[in-house]
Tab-separated table of C-alpha atoms and ligand atoms in Angstrom:
chain	number	residue	atom	x	y	z
A	1	MET	CA	89.228	113.061	115.142
A	2	LYS	CA	91.135	116.240	114.239
A	3	THR	CA	94.560	116.667	112.663
A	4	GLN	CA	96.449	119.275	110.655
A	5	VAL	CA	97.020	117.217	107.497
A	6	ALA	CA	94.988	114.139	106.501
A	7	ILE	CA	97.049	112.065	104.076
A	8	ILE	CA	95.276	109.585	101.791
A	9	GLY	CA	97.467	106.680	100.642
A	10	ALA	CA	100.388	104.901	102.324
A	11	GLY	CA	102.500	104.369	99.221
A	12	PRO	CA	105.912	106.034	99.099
A	13	ALA	CA	104.398	109.528	98.599
A	14	GLY	CA	102.013	109.336	101.574
A	15	LEU	CA	104.487	107.728	103.972
A	16	LEU	CA	107.326	110.093	103.032
A	17	LEU	CA	105.088	113.122	103.472
A	18	GLY	CA	103.804	111.800	106.798
A	19	HIS	CA	107.342	111.355	108.125
A	20	LEU	CA	108.514	114.765	106.855
A	21	LEU	CA	105.560	116.531	108.482
A	22	LYS	CA	105.981	114.653	111.767
A	23	ALA	CA	109.664	115.600	111.784
A	24	GLU	CA	108.560	119.261	111.632
A	25	GLY	CA	106.090	118.776	114.465
A	26	ILE	CA	103.080	118.981	112.134
A	27	ASP	CA	100.246	116.691	113.104
A	28	CYS	CA	99.058	114.264	110.430
A	29	VAL	CA	97.382	110.881	109.902
A	30	VAL	CA	97.799	108.527	106.925
A	31	VAL	CA	94.772	106.547	105.746
A	32	GLU	CA	95.326	103.543	103.444
A	33	ARG	CA	92.818	101.261	101.772
A	34	GLN	CA	94.999	98.141	101.646
A	35	THR	CA	96.797	96.065	104.271
A	36	PRO	CA	100.545	96.560	104.880
A	37	ASP	CA	101.291	93.159	103.266
A	38	TYR	CA	99.387	94.083	100.139
A	39	VAL	CA	101.226	97.417	99.842
A	40	LEU	CA	104.561	95.596	100.198
A	41	SER	CA	103.678	92.941	97.621
A	42	ARG	CA	103.585	95.475	94.759
A	43	ILE	CA	106.867	95.260	92.867
A	44	ARG	CA	107.558	98.609	91.254
A	45	ALA	CA	110.375	101.111	91.043
A	46	GLY	CA	114.028	100.329	91.490
A	47	VAL	CA	116.102	103.402	90.611
A	48	LEU	CA	116.404	106.335	93.021
A	49	GLU	CA	117.554	109.861	92.237
A	50	GLN	CA	119.413	112.006	94.738
A	51	ILE	CA	116.226	113.812	95.845
A	52	THR	CA	114.680	110.524	96.990
A	53	VAL	CA	117.868	109.402	98.730
A	54	SER	CA	118.307	112.765	100.439
A	55	LEU	CA	114.771	112.830	101.827
A	56	LEU	CA	115.370	109.432	103.458
A	57	GLU	CA	118.735	110.703	104.677
A	58	ARG	CA	117.147	113.820	106.184
A	59	LEU	CA	114.698	111.597	108.055
A	60	GLY	CA	117.514	109.371	109.305
A	61	LEU	CA	115.809	106.441	107.578
A	62	ASP	CA	118.574	105.671	105.089
A	63	GLY	CA	120.418	103.015	107.117
A	64	ARG	CA	119.404	100.048	105.005
A	65	LEU	CA	119.504	102.092	101.792
A	66	LYS	CA	123.153	102.997	102.525
A	67	ALA	CA	124.026	99.413	103.430
A	68	GLU	CA	122.137	97.569	100.695
A	69	GLY	CA	121.554	100.068	97.841
A	70	LEU	CA	123.725	99.684	94.751
A	71	VAL	CA	125.273	102.953	93.587
A	72	GLU	CA	125.134	103.063	89.785
A	73	HIS	CA	127.521	105.410	87.977
A	74	GLY	CA	126.015	104.850	84.549
A	75	PHE	CA	123.595	102.870	82.417
A	76	ASN	CA	123.463	101.552	78.871
A	77	LEU	CA	121.358	101.913	75.753
A	78	ALA	CA	121.569	98.827	73.527
A	79	ASP	CA	120.662	98.868	69.871
A	80	GLY	CA	121.266	95.528	68.186
A	81	GLU	CA	124.861	94.633	68.961
A	82	ARG	CA	125.885	98.156	69.946
A	83	LEU	CA	125.995	99.228	73.585
A	84	ILE	CA	126.062	102.988	74.281
A	85	ARG	CA	127.188	103.702	77.834
A	86	ILE	CA	125.851	106.837	79.497
A	87	ASP	CA	128.491	107.757	82.057
A	88	CYS	CA	126.286	109.639	84.510
A	89	MET	CA	129.039	110.147	87.073
A	90	GLY	CA	131.615	111.331	84.531
A	91	LEU	CA	129.150	113.652	82.782
A	92	THR	CA	127.233	115.082	85.750
A	93	GLY	CA	129.179	114.115	88.877
A	94	LYS	CA	126.033	112.336	90.103
A	95	SER	CA	124.847	108.755	90.364
A	96	VAL	CA	121.595	106.896	91.045
A	97	VAL	CA	120.940	104.181	93.616
A	98	VAL	CA	119.250	100.859	92.922
A	99	TYR	CA	117.024	100.124	95.924
A	100	GLY	CA	113.522	98.730	95.537
A	101	GLN	CA	110.390	100.776	96.168
A	102	THR	CA	109.235	97.853	98.320
A	103	GLU	CA	112.254	98.351	100.585
A	104	ILE	CA	111.701	102.122	100.907
A	105	THR	CA	108.068	101.512	101.758
A	106	ARG	CA	109.070	98.892	104.320
A	107	ASP	CA	111.622	101.258	105.918
A	108	LEU	CA	109.024	104.052	106.145
A	109	MET	CA	106.351	101.675	107.432
A	110	ASP	CA	108.614	100.125	110.079
A	111	ALA	CA	109.688	103.543	111.379
A	112	ALA	CA	106.141	104.932	111.652
A	113	PRO	CA	105.282	103.728	115.194
A	114	SER	CA	108.515	104.987	116.771
A	115	ARG	CA	108.105	108.402	115.067
A	116	GLY	CA	104.506	108.691	116.217
A	117	LEU	CA	103.164	108.573	112.649
A	118	GLU	CA	99.697	107.038	112.715
A	119	VAL	CA	98.840	104.953	109.648
A	120	ILE	CA	95.329	103.517	109.434
A	121	TYR	CA	95.306	100.495	107.099
A	122	GLY	CA	92.199	98.770	105.733
A	123	ALA	CA	90.208	102.016	105.387
A	124	GLU	CA	87.226	101.425	103.088
A	125	ASP	CA	85.320	103.958	100.995
A	126	VAL	CA	87.570	106.917	101.753
A	127	ALA	CA	85.743	110.103	100.701
A	128	LEU	CA	86.861	113.742	100.672
A	129	HIS	CA	84.640	116.592	101.891
A	130	GLY	CA	84.879	120.385	101.741
A	131	VAL	CA	88.136	120.573	99.789
A	132	GLU	CA	87.266	124.138	98.728
A	133	SER	CA	86.888	125.209	102.372
A	134	ASP	CA	89.470	125.810	105.124
A	135	ALA	CA	88.076	122.875	107.082
A	136	PRO	CA	88.120	119.805	104.825
A	137	ALA	CA	87.504	116.294	106.112
A	138	ILE	CA	87.808	112.690	105.069
A	139	THR	CA	85.426	109.891	105.976
A	140	PHE	CA	85.900	106.117	105.704
A	141	ARG	CA	84.854	102.806	107.229
A	142	LYS	CA	87.190	100.702	109.305
A	143	ASN	CA	86.078	97.333	110.695
A	144	GLY	CA	82.484	98.306	109.927
A	145	ALA	CA	82.620	101.601	111.899
A	146	GLU	CA	82.266	105.008	110.209
A	147	ARG	CA	85.194	107.340	110.888
A	148	ARG	CA	85.777	111.015	110.157
A	149	ILE	CA	89.025	112.994	110.236
A	150	GLU	CA	88.846	116.787	110.176
A	151	ALA	CA	91.924	118.625	108.981
A	152	ARG	CA	93.254	121.937	107.668
A	153	PHE	CA	94.661	120.259	104.527
A	154	ILE	CA	94.218	116.968	102.706
A	155	ALA	CA	97.191	115.454	100.863
A	156	GLY	CA	96.011	113.173	98.047
A	157	CYS	CA	98.785	110.560	97.814
A	158	ASP	CA	96.460	107.775	96.692
A	159	GLY	CA	97.973	106.854	93.333
A	160	PHE	CA	96.393	106.929	89.899
A	161	HIS	CA	93.127	105.200	90.878
A	162	GLY	CA	92.462	106.918	94.215
A	163	PRO	CA	89.561	109.268	95.011
A	164	SER	CA	91.550	112.499	95.642
A	165	ARG	CA	91.988	113.731	92.088
A	166	LYS	CA	88.287	113.070	91.429
A	167	ALA	CA	87.349	115.479	94.247
A	168	ILE	CA	88.555	118.376	92.058
A	169	PRO	CA	85.744	119.589	89.770
A	170	ALA	CA	86.370	119.036	86.057
A	171	SER	CA	85.649	122.725	85.450
A	172	ALA	CA	88.744	123.621	87.527
A	173	ALA	CA	91.055	121.047	85.958
A	174	ARG	CA	92.822	119.981	82.794
A	175	GLU	CA	94.041	116.493	81.902
A	176	TYR	CA	96.774	115.519	79.439
A	177	GLU	CA	97.137	111.889	78.485
A	178	ARG	CA	98.938	109.539	76.167
A	179	VAL	CA	98.352	105.801	76.335
A	180	TYR	CA	101.008	103.580	74.732
A	181	PRO	CA	100.132	100.534	72.629
A	182	PHE	CA	102.080	98.109	74.845
A	183	GLY	CA	102.786	97.172	78.438
A	184	TRP	CA	105.884	95.969	80.285
A	185	LEU	CA	106.020	92.342	81.333
A	186	GLY	CA	108.350	92.173	84.347
A	187	ILE	CA	110.040	89.266	86.093
A	188	LEU	CA	111.751	89.323	89.482
A	189	ALA	CA	114.098	86.420	90.240
A	190	ASP	CA	116.781	85.505	92.742
A	191	VAL	CA	119.602	85.322	90.218
A	192	PRO	CA	122.651	87.566	89.801
A	193	PRO	CA	122.186	90.431	87.287
A	194	CYS	CA	123.568	89.878	83.762
A	195	HIS	CA	125.418	93.198	83.835
A	196	GLU	CA	126.604	95.501	86.613
A	197	GLU	CA	124.669	98.445	85.120
A	198	LEU	CA	121.137	98.708	83.734
A	199	ILE	CA	120.672	97.979	80.018
A	200	TYR	CA	117.742	99.446	78.057
A	201	ALA	CA	117.551	97.603	74.707
A	202	ASN	CA	115.775	98.458	71.469
A	203	HIS	CA	115.692	95.196	69.479
A	204	GLU	CA	113.729	94.402	66.335
A	205	ARG	CA	111.574	92.072	68.438
A	206	GLY	CA	110.899	94.859	70.931
A	207	PHE	CA	112.135	96.578	74.073
A	208	ALA	CA	113.953	94.892	76.959
A	209	LEU	CA	115.371	96.172	80.232
A	210	ALA	CA	117.896	94.425	82.438
A	211	SER	CA	117.706	95.828	85.966
A	212	MET	CA	118.339	94.521	89.453
A	213	ARG	CA	117.561	94.832	93.134
A	214	SER	CA	120.861	93.484	94.533
A	215	HIS	CA	123.867	91.373	93.534
A	216	THR	CA	121.650	88.314	93.869
A	217	ARG	CA	118.242	89.569	92.717
A	218	SER	CA	117.407	90.654	89.156
A	219	ARG	CA	114.512	92.512	87.609
A	220	TYR	CA	113.924	92.263	83.861
A	221	TYR	CA	111.225	93.635	81.568
A	222	ILE	CA	110.130	93.241	77.943
A	223	ASP	CA	107.389	95.147	76.184
A	224	VAL	CA	104.363	93.135	75.025
A	225	PRO	CA	101.097	94.009	73.253
A	226	LEU	CA	98.331	94.928	75.689
A	227	THR	CA	96.383	91.860	74.594
A	228	GLU	CA	99.054	89.576	76.075
A	229	ARG	CA	98.368	87.656	79.311
A	230	VAL	CA	100.938	86.787	81.978
A	231	GLU	CA	99.708	83.162	81.936
A	232	ASP	CA	100.951	82.871	78.352
A	233	TRP	CA	104.498	83.656	79.427
A	234	SER	CA	106.167	80.717	81.117
A	235	ASP	CA	109.434	81.658	82.843
A	236	GLU	CA	111.356	79.798	80.115
A	237	ARG	CA	109.611	81.696	77.298
A	238	LEU	CA	110.369	85.008	78.984
A	239	TRP	CA	114.043	84.164	79.603
A	240	ASP	CA	114.389	83.088	75.934
A	241	GLU	CA	112.892	86.387	74.763
A	242	LEU	CA	115.106	88.431	77.082
A	243	ALA	CA	118.196	86.623	75.809
A	244	VAL	CA	117.327	87.565	72.227
A	245	ARG	CA	116.346	91.193	72.873
A	246	LEU	CA	119.213	92.109	75.219
A	247	GLY	CA	121.828	91.086	72.654
A	248	PRO	CA	124.542	88.425	72.651
A	249	ASP	CA	126.874	89.858	75.325
A	250	ALA	CA	124.183	90.280	77.965
A	251	ALA	CA	122.549	87.000	76.925
A	252	ALA	CA	125.781	85.125	77.570
A	253	ASN	CA	125.635	86.346	81.186
A	254	ILE	CA	121.949	85.845	81.969
A	255	THR	CA	121.335	83.438	84.826
A	256	ARG	CA	117.828	82.001	84.672
A	257	GLY	CA	115.703	81.210	87.688
A	258	PRO	CA	112.092	80.814	88.774
A	259	ALA	CA	109.981	83.995	88.888
A	260	LEU	CA	109.293	85.405	92.353
A	261	GLU	CA	106.871	87.782	90.639
A	262	LYS	CA	105.684	88.285	87.089
A	263	SER	CA	103.211	90.947	85.973
A	264	ILE	CA	102.233	93.238	83.104
A	265	ALA	CA	101.994	97.020	83.639
A	266	PRO	CA	100.432	99.279	80.997
A	267	LEU	CA	102.399	102.367	79.927
A	268	ARG	CA	100.879	105.806	80.165
A	269	SER	CA	101.832	109.482	80.219
A	270	TYR	CA	99.343	111.557	82.207
A	271	VAL	CA	99.301	114.966	83.879
A	272	PHE	CA	96.500	116.523	85.893
A	273	GLU	CA	96.504	120.281	86.441
A	274	PRO	CA	96.359	121.929	88.913
A	275	MET	CA	98.024	119.888	91.641
A	276	ARG	CA	96.286	121.943	94.344
A	277	HIS	CA	92.649	122.876	94.618
A	278	GLY	CA	91.577	124.739	97.760
A	279	SER	CA	92.797	122.708	100.713
A	280	LEU	CA	93.683	119.596	98.680
A	281	LEU	CA	97.255	118.975	97.492
A	282	LEU	CA	97.936	116.100	95.081
A	283	CYS	CA	101.296	114.290	95.223
A	284	GLY	CA	102.802	111.497	93.117
A	285	ASP	CA	100.825	109.165	90.860
A	286	ALA	CA	97.577	110.798	92.033
A	287	ALA	CA	98.502	113.746	89.793
A	288	HIS	CA	100.724	112.263	87.089
A	289	ILE	CA	101.961	109.073	85.486
A	290	VAL	CA	105.091	108.548	83.417
A	291	PRO	CA	105.999	105.477	81.390
A	292	PRO	CA	108.645	103.633	83.469
A	293	THR	CA	111.376	103.990	80.815
A	294	GLY	CA	112.972	106.995	82.523
A	295	ALA	CA	112.659	105.542	86.067
A	296	LYS	CA	110.970	108.765	87.132
A	297	GLY	CA	107.618	107.858	88.800
A	298	LEU	CA	108.758	107.299	92.359
A	299	ASN	CA	111.304	110.092	92.132
A	300	LEU	CA	108.638	112.550	90.985
A	301	ALA	CA	106.498	111.474	93.922
A	302	ALA	CA	109.488	112.309	96.139
A	303	SER	CA	110.002	115.767	94.601
A	304	ASP	CA	106.273	116.569	94.902
A	305	VAL	CA	106.384	115.555	98.549
A	306	HIS	CA	109.446	117.720	99.099
A	307	TYR	CA	107.589	120.776	97.709
A	308	ALA	CA	104.389	119.900	99.596
A	309	ALA	CA	106.233	119.448	102.906
A	310	GLU	CA	107.975	122.825	102.435
A	311	ALA	CA	104.654	124.510	101.648
A	312	LEU	CA	102.907	122.965	104.662
A	313	ARG	CA	105.842	123.799	106.923
A	314	GLY	CA	105.627	127.450	105.822
A	315	TYR	CA	101.913	127.488	106.501
A	316	PHE	CA	101.995	125.886	109.945
A	317	THR	CA	105.250	127.268	111.336
A	318	ARG	CA	105.349	130.774	109.800
A	319	ALA	CA	101.705	131.390	108.839
A	320	ASP	CA	103.052	131.831	105.298
A	321	ASN	CA	100.566	130.893	102.597
A	322	ASP	CA	102.855	131.554	99.595
A	323	GLY	CA	104.219	127.998	99.442
A	324	ILE	CA	100.708	126.571	99.327
A	325	ALA	CA	99.734	129.064	96.618
A	326	ASP	CA	102.833	128.188	94.550
A	327	TYR	CA	102.814	124.425	95.153
A	328	SER	CA	101.076	123.403	91.945
A	329	ALA	CA	103.146	125.581	89.608
A	330	LYS	CA	106.411	124.591	91.285
A	331	ALA	CA	105.688	120.860	91.224
A	332	LEU	CA	104.302	120.912	87.678
A	333	ALA	CA	107.381	122.655	86.265
A	334	ARG	CA	109.455	119.628	87.280
A	335	VAL	CA	106.728	117.118	86.413
A	336	TRP	CA	106.550	118.302	82.792
A	337	LYS	CA	110.316	118.023	82.309
A	338	CYS	CA	110.244	114.456	83.632
A	339	GLU	CA	107.224	113.683	81.445
A	340	ARG	CA	109.192	114.889	78.434
A	341	PHE	CA	112.239	112.787	79.294
A	342	SER	CA	110.196	109.628	79.988
A	343	TRP	CA	108.229	110.064	76.761
A	344	SER	CA	111.327	110.697	74.648
A	345	LEU	CA	113.223	107.691	76.061
A	346	THR	CA	110.114	105.543	75.521
A	347	LYS	CA	109.888	106.691	71.892
A	348	LEU	CA	113.592	106.091	71.331
A	349	MET	CA	113.727	102.590	72.804
A	350	HIS	CA	110.408	100.943	71.778
A	351	ARG	CA	109.128	99.663	68.405
A	352	PHE	CA	105.623	101.103	68.048
A	353	PRO	CA	103.163	98.999	66.033
A	354	ASP	CA	102.385	101.922	63.679
A	355	ASP	CA	106.020	102.844	63.090
A	356	GLY	CA	107.423	102.385	59.599
A	357	PRO	CA	110.939	102.586	58.128
A	358	PHE	CA	111.044	106.361	58.616
A	359	GLU	CA	110.423	106.206	62.372
A	360	ARG	CA	113.003	103.439	62.708
A	361	ALA	CA	115.521	105.513	60.721
A	362	MET	CA	114.887	108.380	63.157
A	363	GLN	CA	115.638	106.081	66.103
A	364	VAL	CA	118.873	104.888	64.487
A	365	ALA	CA	119.909	108.462	63.682
A	366	GLU	CA	119.203	109.568	67.250
A	367	LEU	CA	121.108	106.625	68.737
A	368	ASP	CA	124.026	107.371	66.351
A	369	TYR	CA	123.979	110.978	67.492
A	370	ILE	CA	123.896	109.984	71.166
A	371	ALA	CA	126.759	107.522	70.625
A	372	SER	CA	128.909	110.250	69.070
A	373	SER	CA	127.981	113.342	71.098
A	374	VAL	CA	129.066	114.160	74.631
A	375	ALA	CA	126.418	116.923	74.642
A	376	ALA	CA	123.652	114.414	73.843
A	377	GLN	CA	124.927	111.962	76.462
A	378	THR	CA	125.145	114.758	79.031
A	379	SER	CA	121.545	115.750	78.386
A	380	ILE	CA	120.379	112.165	78.948
A	381	ALA	CA	122.577	111.726	82.016
A	382	GLU	CA	121.375	115.008	83.562
A	383	ASN	CA	117.752	113.917	83.242
A	384	TYR	CA	118.401	110.364	84.392
A	385	VAL	CA	120.193	111.315	87.627
A	386	GLY	CA	117.446	113.848	88.340
A	387	LEU	CA	116.855	117.496	87.507
A	388	PRO	CA	117.351	120.031	90.312
A	389	VAL	CA	114.553	120.398	92.854
B	401	RFL	P1	101.268	104.477	94.900
B	401	RFL	O1	102.566	103.734	95.088
B	401	RFL	O2	100.333	103.960	93.877
B	401	RFL	O3	100.576	104.568	96.304
B	401	RFL	C1	99.246	105.034	96.446
B	401	RFL	C2	98.640	104.422	97.676
B	401	RFL	O4	97.307	104.900	97.819
B	401	RFL	C3	96.472	103.819	98.154
B	401	RFL	N1	95.087	104.088	97.777
B	401	RFL	C4	94.124	104.413	98.654
B	401	RFL	N2	94.146	104.628	99.976
B	401	RFL	C5	92.981	104.933	100.586
B	401	RFL	N3	91.788	105.022	99.923
B	401	RFL	C6	91.721	104.799	98.588
B	401	RFL	N4	90.559	104.859	97.961
B	401	RFL	C7	92.926	104.505	97.905
B	401	RFL	N5	93.224	104.250	96.614
B	401	RFL	C8	94.525	104.008	96.550
B	401	RFL	C9	97.072	102.639	97.390
B	401	RFL	O5	96.667	101.397	97.945
B	401	RFL	C10	98.561	102.906	97.563
B	401	RFL	O6	99.095	102.299	98.713
B	401	RFL	O7	101.536	106.013	94.526
B	401	RFL	P2	102.707	107.015	95.021
B	401	RFL	O8	102.901	106.919	96.496
B	401	RFL	O9	102.395	108.297	94.361
B	401	RFL	O10	104.056	106.410	94.379
B	401	RFL	C11	104.268	106.413	93.008
B	401	RFL	C12	105.112	105.193	92.604
B	401	RFL	O11	104.526	104.037	93.155
B	401	RFL	C13	105.230	105.056	91.078
B	401	RFL	O12	105.354	106.307	90.458
B	401	RFL	C14	106.458	104.203	90.684
B	401	RFL	O13	106.334	102.895	91.140
B	401	RFL	C15	106.662	104.215	89.170
B	401	RFL	N6	107.724	103.336	88.742
B	401	RFL	C16	109.050	103.718	88.832
B	401	RFL	N7	109.388	104.906	89.392
B	401	RFL	C17	110.692	105.262	89.540
B	401	RFL	O14	110.957	106.354	90.048
B	401	RFL	N8	111.715	104.442	89.175
B	401	RFL	C18	111.479	103.219	88.613
B	401	RFL	O15	112.443	102.494	88.348
B	401	RFL	C19	110.105	102.827	88.396
B	401	RFL	N9	109.796	101.641	87.862
B	401	RFL	C20	107.415	102.068	88.208
B	401	RFL	C21	108.489	101.246	87.762
B	401	RFL	C22	106.103	101.609	88.123
B	401	RFL	C23	105.830	100.371	87.600
B	401	RFL	N10	104.469	99.957	87.567
B	401	RFL	C24	104.044	98.677	87.960
B	401	RFL	C25	103.429	100.918	87.346
B	401	RFL	C26	108.235	100.001	87.213
B	401	RFL	C27	106.904	99.570	87.103
B	401	RFL	C28	106.690	98.226	86.461
B	402	PHB	C1	113.231	98.502	87.876
B	402	PHB	O1	114.301	98.034	88.307
B	402	PHB	O2	112.134	98.070	88.233
B	402	PHB	C2	113.297	99.596	86.864
B	402	PHB	C3	114.506	100.172	86.551
B	402	PHB	C4	114.554	101.188	85.602
B	402	PHB	C5	113.405	101.599	84.985
B	402	PHB	C6	112.176	101.043	85.312
B	402	PHB	C7	112.116	100.017	86.259
B	402	PHB	O3	113.468	102.577	84.040
């Protein structure tokens, strides 16, 4: 089989790229290891920047997002009993939208057949070939049969553990990594949110986040040591901990309910350079990971895909190779700024096991400064709603 772009991974990055290319008349195929149900069962991001919303809008796939997404004009940083509101709309004129990654993926998946986007699920042992040539290929097994797709480009949208990044020789690459000494334990429940806006809390017992998916579905997180196991956290224990960490006002409004999902995700900062090698372009978590504190992972995947789609459009419709040549530098410039923001918000809002009184004093001083400075709040708001693409 031959196509113009072979896309590995049907997460948000792969599906968005597939739809954008199809909309430009560029031939592509998406190859995914898992089943559609498995992909949809992963509970992840919830906060969308304008770039992510506008890509769905451009594709005409924003119907449900417009109807069901919650527009958030601000969010809150809690420190003990103090709540610092970051008025994103007032400070930047922009907002974010709460709409689950699961729902975006579902919308993109559901629209694929009618847009002629072929997605091959259940592809085993996907391997990349000839990425340094102008005629790369991918091979895989599906229902026991060997398959091969020849393409002009491969888009590696296969997340942090996929094979794409590994197809780039170490001698041509550089990795940057920071692993954090805790993970986030998340709970999803069909209960109304405790607050109309998100609350990120730094409490002496640790971090907590109150988020949501709708007026009737809440998503909460606390940070836990990496040695912790989900089985040790009954719903009741987790609700008790959230009530303490989020502070008395939020606690008074928490509605408890049985967990629809509960899981622990490790926190990591990671960047792989370059994001293009020969005919292989990396997009999303395949090239970088941010700790979830800034709500940037999915949105960075969207901005990568935007740059990649532009570059591929230039190549196929105008025989212009400049976009492909510039893709890595352009994407990485934005990636590093989002890495910085996610890292700094993580440092500000978590109690690290090695931190002493000095580090805590620095957090308090920074939170005091943020509480009293419009400039500091504007800087946070500008990053949170999304830097320009
Ligand atoms: P994905 O979503 O991991 O999709 C990659 C796809 O590739 C497939 N794959 C393969 N396919 C074929 N062959 C192979 N060998 C393959 N190996 C893997 C996988 O099955 C999968 O379907 O990466 P993508 O598309 O780059 O999307 C990135 C986002 O998923 C991620 O950055 C966000 O979820 C991060 N994130 C958040 N981002 C935000 O923007 N806002 C948030 O509020 C937010 N909250 C979060 C988050 C991530 C979290 N976790 C669990 C890591 C909260 C959490 C808890
Ligand atoms: C979520 O709702 O899952 C969520 C929201 C904000 C974050 C991370 C995760 O920073």
